[in-house]
Every structure is written in structure tokens, then in C-alpha cells.
PDB file of C-alpha atoms in Angstrom:
ATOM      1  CA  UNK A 221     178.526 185.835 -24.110  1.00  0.00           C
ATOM      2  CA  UNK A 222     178.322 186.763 -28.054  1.00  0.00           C
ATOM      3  CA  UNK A 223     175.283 184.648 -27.953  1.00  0.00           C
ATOM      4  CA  UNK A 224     173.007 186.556 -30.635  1.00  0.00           C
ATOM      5  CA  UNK A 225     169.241 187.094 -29.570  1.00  0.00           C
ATOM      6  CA  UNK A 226     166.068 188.010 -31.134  1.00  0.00           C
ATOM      7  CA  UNK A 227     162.715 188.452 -29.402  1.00  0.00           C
ATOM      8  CA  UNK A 228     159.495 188.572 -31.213  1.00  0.00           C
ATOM      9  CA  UNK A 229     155.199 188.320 -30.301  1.00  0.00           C
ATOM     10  CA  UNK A 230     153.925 185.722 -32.899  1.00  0.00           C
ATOM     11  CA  UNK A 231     150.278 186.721 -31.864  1.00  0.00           C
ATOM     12  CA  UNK A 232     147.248 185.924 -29.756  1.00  0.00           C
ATOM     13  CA  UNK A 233     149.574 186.551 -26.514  1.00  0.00           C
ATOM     14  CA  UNK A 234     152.260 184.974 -27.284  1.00  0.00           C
ATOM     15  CA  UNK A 235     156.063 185.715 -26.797  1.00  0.00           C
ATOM     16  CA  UNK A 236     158.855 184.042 -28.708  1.00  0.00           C
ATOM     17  CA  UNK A 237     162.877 184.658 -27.360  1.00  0.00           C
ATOM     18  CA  UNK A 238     165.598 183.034 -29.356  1.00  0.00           C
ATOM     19  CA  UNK A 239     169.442 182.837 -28.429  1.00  0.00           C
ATOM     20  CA  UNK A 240     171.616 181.361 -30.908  1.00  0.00           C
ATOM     21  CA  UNK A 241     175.322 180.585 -29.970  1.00  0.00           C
ATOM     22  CA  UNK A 242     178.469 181.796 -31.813  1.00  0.00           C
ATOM     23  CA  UNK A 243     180.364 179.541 -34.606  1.00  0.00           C
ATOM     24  CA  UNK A 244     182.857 177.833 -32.702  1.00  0.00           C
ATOM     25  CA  UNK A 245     185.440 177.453 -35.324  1.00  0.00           C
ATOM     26  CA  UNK A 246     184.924 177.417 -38.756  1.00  0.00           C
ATOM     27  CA  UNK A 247     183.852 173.874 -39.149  1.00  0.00           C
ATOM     28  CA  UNK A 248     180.766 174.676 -36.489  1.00  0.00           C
ATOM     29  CA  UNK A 249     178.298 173.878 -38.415  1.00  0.00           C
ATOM     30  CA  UNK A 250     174.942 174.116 -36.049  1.00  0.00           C
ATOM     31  CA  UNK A 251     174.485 176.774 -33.762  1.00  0.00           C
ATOM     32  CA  UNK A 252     172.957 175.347 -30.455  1.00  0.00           C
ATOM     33  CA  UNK A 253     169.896 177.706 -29.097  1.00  0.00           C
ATOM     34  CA  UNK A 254     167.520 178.576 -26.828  1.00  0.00           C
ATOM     35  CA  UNK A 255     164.004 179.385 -27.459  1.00  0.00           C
ATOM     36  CA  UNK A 256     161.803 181.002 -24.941  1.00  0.00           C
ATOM     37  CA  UNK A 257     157.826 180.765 -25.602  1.00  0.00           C
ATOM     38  CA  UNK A 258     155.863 182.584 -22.890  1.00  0.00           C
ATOM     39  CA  UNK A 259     151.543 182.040 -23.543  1.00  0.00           C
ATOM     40  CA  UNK A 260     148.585 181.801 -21.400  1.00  0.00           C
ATOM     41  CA  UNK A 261     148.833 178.885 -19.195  1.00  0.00           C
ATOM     42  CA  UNK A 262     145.387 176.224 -19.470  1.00  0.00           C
ATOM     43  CA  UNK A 263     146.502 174.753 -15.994  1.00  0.00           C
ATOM     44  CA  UNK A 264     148.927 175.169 -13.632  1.00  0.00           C
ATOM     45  CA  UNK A 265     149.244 171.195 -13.509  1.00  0.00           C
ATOM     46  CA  UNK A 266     152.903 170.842 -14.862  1.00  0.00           C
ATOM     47  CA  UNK A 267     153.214 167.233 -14.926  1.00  0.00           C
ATOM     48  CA  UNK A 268     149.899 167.028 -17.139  1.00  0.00           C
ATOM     49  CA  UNK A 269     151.592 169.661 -19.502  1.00  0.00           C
ATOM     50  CA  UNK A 270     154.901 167.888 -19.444  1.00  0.00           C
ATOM     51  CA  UNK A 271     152.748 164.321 -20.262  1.00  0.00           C
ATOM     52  CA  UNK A 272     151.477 165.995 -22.839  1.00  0.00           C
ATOM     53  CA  UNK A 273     153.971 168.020 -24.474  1.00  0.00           C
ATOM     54  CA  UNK A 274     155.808 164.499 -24.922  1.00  0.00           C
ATOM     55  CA  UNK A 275     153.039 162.950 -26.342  1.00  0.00           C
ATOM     56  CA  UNK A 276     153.090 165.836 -28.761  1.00  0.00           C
ATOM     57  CA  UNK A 277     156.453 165.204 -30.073  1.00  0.00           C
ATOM     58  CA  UNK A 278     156.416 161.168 -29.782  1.00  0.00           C
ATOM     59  CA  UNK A 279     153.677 161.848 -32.954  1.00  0.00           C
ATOM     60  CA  UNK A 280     155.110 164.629 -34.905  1.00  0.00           C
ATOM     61  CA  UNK A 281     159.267 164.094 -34.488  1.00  0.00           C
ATOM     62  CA  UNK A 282     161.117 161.565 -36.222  1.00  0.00           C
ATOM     63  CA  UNK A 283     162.872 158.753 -33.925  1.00  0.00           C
ATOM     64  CA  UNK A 284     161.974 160.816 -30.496  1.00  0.00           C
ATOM     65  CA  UNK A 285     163.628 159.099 -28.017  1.00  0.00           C
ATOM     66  CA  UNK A 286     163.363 160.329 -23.635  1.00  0.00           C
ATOM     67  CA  UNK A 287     166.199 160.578 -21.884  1.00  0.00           C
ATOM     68  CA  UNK A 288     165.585 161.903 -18.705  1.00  0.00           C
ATOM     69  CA  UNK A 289     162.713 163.756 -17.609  1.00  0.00           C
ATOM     70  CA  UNK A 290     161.392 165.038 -13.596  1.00  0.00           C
ATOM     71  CA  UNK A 291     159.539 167.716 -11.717  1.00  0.00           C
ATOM     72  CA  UNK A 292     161.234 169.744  -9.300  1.00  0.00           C
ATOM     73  CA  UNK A 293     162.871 173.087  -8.184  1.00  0.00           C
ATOM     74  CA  UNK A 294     165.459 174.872 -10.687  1.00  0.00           C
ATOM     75  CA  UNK A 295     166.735 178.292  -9.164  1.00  0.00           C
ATOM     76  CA  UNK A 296     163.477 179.894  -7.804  1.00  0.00           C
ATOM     77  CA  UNK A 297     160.440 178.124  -9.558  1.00  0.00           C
ATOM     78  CA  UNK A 298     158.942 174.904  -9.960  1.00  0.00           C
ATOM     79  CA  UNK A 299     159.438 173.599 -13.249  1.00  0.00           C
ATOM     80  CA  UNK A 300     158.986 170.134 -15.333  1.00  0.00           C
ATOM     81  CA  UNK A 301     161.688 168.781 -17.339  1.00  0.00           C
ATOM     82  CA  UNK A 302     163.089 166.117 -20.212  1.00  0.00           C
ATOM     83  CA  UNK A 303     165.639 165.455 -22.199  1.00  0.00           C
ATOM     84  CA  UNK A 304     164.887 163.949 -25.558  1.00  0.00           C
ATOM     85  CA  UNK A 305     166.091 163.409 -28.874  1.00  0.00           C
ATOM     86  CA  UNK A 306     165.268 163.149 -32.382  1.00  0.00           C
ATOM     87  CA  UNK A 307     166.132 163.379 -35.774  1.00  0.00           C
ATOM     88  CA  UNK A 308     165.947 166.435 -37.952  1.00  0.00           C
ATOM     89  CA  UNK A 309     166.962 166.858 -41.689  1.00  0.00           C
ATOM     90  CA  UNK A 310     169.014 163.766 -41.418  1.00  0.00           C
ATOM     91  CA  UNK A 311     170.447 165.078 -37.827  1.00  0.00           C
ATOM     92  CA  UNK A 312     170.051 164.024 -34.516  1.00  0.00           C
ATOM     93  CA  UNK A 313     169.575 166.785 -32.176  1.00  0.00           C
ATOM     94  CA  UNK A 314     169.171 166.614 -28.338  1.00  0.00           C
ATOM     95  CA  UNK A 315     166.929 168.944 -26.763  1.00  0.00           C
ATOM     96  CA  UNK A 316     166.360 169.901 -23.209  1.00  0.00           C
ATOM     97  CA  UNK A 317     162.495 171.040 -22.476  1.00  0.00           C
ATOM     98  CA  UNK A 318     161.660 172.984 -19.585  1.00  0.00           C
ATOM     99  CA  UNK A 319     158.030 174.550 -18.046  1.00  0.00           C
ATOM    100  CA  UNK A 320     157.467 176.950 -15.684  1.00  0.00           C
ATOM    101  CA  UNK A 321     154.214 178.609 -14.867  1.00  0.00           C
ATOM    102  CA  UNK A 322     154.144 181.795 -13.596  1.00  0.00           C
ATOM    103  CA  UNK A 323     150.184 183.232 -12.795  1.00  0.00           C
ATOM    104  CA  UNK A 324     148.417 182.728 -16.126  1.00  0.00           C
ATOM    105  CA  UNK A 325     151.520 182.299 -18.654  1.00  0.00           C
ATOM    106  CA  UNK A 326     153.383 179.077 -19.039  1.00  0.00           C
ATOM    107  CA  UNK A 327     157.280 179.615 -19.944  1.00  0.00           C
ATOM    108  CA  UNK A 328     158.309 177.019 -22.328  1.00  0.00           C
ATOM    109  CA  UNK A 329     162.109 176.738 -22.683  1.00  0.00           C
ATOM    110  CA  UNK A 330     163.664 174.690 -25.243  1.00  0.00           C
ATOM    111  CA  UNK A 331     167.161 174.317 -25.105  1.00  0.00           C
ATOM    112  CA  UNK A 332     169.121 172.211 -28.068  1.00  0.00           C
ATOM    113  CA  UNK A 333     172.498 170.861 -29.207  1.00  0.00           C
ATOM    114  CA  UNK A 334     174.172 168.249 -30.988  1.00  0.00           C
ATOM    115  CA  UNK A 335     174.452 164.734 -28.758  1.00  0.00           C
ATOM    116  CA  UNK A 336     178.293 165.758 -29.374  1.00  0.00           C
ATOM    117  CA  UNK A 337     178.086 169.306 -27.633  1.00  0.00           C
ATOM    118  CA  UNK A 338     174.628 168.730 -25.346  1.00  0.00           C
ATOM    119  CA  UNK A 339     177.100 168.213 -22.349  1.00  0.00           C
ATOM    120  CA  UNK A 340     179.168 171.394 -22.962  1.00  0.00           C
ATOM    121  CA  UNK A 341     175.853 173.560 -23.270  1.00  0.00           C
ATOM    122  CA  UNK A 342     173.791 171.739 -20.573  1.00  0.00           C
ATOM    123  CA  UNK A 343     175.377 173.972 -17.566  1.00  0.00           C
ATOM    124  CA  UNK A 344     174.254 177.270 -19.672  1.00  0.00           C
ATOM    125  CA  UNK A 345     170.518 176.105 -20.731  1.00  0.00           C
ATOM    126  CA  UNK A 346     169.993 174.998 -17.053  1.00  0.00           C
ATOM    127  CA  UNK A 347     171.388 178.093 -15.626  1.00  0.00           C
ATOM    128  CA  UNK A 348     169.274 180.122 -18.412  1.00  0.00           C
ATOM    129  CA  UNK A 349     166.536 178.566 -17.099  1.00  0.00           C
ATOM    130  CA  UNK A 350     167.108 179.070 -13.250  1.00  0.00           C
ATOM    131  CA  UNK A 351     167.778 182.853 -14.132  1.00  0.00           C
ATOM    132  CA  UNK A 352     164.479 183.491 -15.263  1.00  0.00           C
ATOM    133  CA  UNK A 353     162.431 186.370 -13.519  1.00  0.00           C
ATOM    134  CA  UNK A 354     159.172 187.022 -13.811  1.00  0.00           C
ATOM    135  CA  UNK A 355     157.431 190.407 -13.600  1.00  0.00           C
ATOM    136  CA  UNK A 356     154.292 189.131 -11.449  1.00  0.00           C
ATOM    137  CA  UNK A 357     154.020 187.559  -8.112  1.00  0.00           C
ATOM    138  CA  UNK A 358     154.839 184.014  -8.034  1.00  0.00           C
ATOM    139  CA  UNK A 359     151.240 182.005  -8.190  1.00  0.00           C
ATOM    140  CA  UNK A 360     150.003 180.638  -5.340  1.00  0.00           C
ATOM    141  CA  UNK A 361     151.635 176.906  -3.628  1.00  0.00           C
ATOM    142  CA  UNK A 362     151.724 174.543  -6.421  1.00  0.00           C
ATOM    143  CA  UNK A 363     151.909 170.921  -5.368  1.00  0.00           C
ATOM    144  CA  UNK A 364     155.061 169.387  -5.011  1.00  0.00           C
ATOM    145  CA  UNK A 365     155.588 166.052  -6.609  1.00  0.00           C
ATOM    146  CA  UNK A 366     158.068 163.162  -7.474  1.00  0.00           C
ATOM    147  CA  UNK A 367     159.553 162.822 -10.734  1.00  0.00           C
ATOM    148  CA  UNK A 368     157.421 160.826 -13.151  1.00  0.00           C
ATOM    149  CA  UNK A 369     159.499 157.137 -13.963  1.00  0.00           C
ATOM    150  CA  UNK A 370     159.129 155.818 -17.384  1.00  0.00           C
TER     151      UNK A 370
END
């Protein structure tokens, strides 16, 4: 609802959607989002992209910290998860990351808040991310596995 969006190809492939939520009140001074990057998928191995992807971000972001993270089903597709934060500009943000894979594209959803609001948004990035369709068949049987422990 009144969420403003903006949808963009950044080249070579790739797909960029951004949602940005409304000011709530005139003191809100960070608008929570959603970003939706859809490219062509190296592997369909999502718990070596998610290992990697958080390897990415322990280098380049400022006190990156896990929360949570896991492998499993969100409304029709497999997808691998975490929950991090780090700081930003003097600001901690907390951001969920999600990957799907759907034939050769990878869908990577990044979903972030204030620690202050993260629990009021976290019921609309995770249904975001279980409403997501995709306009090819669903690839073949991926593996099912266990969430990784850290």
C-alpha cells in the first residue's frame, strides 16, 4: 500500500526492482525498502551462493553482524535466507537477504529497516518474497537441505 516502486535493467541481463515505503509521520526519517535483483544464475547450489554472498558483505560492510540465516521453503520456492546487520553512514540497518533460483536467473531480494522497525516490516518482506512468480517453469528438483548453523 502507497509503497512507491521503480523498476529498472542496469545491463548485461540484469533486472533491478525497488519499493520504498511511505514516511510514517513526519519525523520518519528512513524509508525501509525492498530491492529485487533478478541475473543469470552460475549454480543452482543456494547454500554455496548464500556462503558466499555473506562472505561478500563480512569484507565490504562495516560491523556486519548474522542474525539468523537457513534454507528452506517460503510460499512456493526454495530459497536461502539471513538476517544481518551493519552499519551505514553512522546507522545501523538490519537487512533481510533472500535467493531464489528460478531456471537460469537467481532472484536476489534484499529487504531492510531500522533494528527499531525490522519487526513491523518483517511480515511484508517475507510475504513479498513468498509472492513472487516467475514466468518459466520451476527448474528441475533441487536438493533439499538443513539450515546451515553458525
Amino acid at each position: 500500500e502507497n509503497w512507491e516502486k521503480q523498476e529498472q535493467e542496469i545491463g548485461h541481463g540484469v533486472w533491478c526492482l525497488e519499493v520504498q515505503s511511505p514516511a510514517d509521520g513526519t519525523t520518519d526519517s528512513f524509508f525501509e525498502n525492498v530491492n529485487i535483483i533478478v541475473f543469470p544464475a552460475d549454480t543452482t547450489d543456494l547454500r554455496q551462493e548464500n556462503t558466499k554472498m555473506i562472505q561478500t558483505l563480512k569484507q565490504n560492510l562495516a560491523e556486519f553482524v548474522i542474525l539468523d540465516q537457513g534454507v528452506g521453503q517460503v510460499g512456493q520456492h526454495l530459497a536461502a535466507w539471513f538476517v544481518h546487520t551493519f552499519t551505514y553512514q553512522g546507522h545501523t540497518l538490519k537487512v533481510l537477504k533472500c535467493m531464489l533460483i528460478n531456471g537460469k536467473e537467481m532472484y536476489l531480494v534484499t529487504s531492510t529497516a531500522l533494528p527499531s522497525t525490522f519487526s513491523k516490516f518483517k511480515p511484508i518482506f517475507w510475504s513479498l518474497v513468498a509472492s513472487i512468480a516467475f514466468d518459466e517453469p520451476a527448474p528441475p528438483e533441487v536438493e533439499r537441505v538443513a539450515p546451515q548453523q553458525n
